[in-house]
Short mmCIF file of C-alpha atoms in Angstrom, two decimals:
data_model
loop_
_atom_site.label_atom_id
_atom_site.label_comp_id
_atom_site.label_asym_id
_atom_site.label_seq_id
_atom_site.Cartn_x
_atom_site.Cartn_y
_atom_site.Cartn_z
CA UNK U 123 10.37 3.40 6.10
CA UNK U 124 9.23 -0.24 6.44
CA UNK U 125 5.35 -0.73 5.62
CA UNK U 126 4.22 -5.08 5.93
CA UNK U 127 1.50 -6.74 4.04
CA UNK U 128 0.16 -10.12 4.92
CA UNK U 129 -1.57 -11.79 1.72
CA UNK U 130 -3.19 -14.96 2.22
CA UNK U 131 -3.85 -17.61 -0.19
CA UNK U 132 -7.33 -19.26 -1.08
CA UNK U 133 -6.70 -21.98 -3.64
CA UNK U 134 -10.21 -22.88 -3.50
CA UNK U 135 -10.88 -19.83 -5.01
CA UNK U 136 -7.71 -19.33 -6.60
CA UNK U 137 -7.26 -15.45 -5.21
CA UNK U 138 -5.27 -13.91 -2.18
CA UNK U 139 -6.56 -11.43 0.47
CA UNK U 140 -4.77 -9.12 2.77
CA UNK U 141 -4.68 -10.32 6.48
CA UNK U 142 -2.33 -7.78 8.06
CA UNK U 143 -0.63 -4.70 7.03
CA UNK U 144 0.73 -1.66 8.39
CA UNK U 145 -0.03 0.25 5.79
CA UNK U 146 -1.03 3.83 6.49
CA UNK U 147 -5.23 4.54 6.61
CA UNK U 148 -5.63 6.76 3.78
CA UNK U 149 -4.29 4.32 1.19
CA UNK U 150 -6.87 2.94 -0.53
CA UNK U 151 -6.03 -0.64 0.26
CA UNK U 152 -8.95 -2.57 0.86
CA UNK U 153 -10.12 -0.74 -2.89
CA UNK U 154 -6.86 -1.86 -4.79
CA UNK U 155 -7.11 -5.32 -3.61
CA UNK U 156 -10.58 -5.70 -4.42
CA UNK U 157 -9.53 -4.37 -7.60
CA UNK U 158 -6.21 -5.98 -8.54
CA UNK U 159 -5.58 -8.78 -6.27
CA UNK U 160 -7.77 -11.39 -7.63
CA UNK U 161 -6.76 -10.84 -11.28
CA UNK U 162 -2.98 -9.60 -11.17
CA UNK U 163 -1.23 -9.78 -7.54
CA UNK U 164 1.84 -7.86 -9.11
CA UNK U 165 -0.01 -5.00 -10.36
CA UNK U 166 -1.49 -4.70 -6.94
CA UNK U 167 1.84 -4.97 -5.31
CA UNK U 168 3.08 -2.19 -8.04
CA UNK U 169 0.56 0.21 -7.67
CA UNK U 170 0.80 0.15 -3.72
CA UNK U 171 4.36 0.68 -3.81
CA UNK U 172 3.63 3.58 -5.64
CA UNK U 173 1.35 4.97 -3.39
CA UNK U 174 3.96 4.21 -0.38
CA UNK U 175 6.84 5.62 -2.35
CA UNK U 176 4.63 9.13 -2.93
CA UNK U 177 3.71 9.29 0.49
CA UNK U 178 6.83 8.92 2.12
CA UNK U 179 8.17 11.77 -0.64
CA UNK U 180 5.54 13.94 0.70
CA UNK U 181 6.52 13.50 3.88
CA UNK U 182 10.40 13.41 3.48
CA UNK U 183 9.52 16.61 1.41
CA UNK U 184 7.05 18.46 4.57
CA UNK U 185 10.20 17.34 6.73
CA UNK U 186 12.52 19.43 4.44
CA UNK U 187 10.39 22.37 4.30
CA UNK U 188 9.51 22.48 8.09
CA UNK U 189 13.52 22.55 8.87
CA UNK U 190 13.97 25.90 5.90
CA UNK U 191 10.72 28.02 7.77
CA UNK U 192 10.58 27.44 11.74
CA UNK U 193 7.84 28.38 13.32
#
């Protein structure tokens, strides 16, 4: 799976913001980078990958179980 975010600098201000993204609706995105981007970019980069990387387990996982009971 290939998920994009956009950051974009404001050296006046000295903090990024997300532009674009494709990531999906239900992560809390616009809450983690008012919480993490303007004090540690990484750790907002870190804990979105983790939230990426559990929801395409989930799904890889509903995939896997939908294949073992048909409908």
């Amino acid at each position: 799976d290939s998920f994009h975010v956009e950051l974009q600098e404001f050296r006046e201000f000295r903090e990024f913001r997300v532009c674009r993204h494709s990531v999906p609706p239900f992560i809390p995105l616009e809450r983690l980078s008012q919480e993490f981007l303007p004090r540690d970019p990484r750790e907002f980069l870190g804990i979105l990958l983790q939230h990426l990387n559990a929801f395409v387990a989930r799904r890889h996982q509903l995939q896997k179980f939908q294949v073992r009971i048909p409908k």
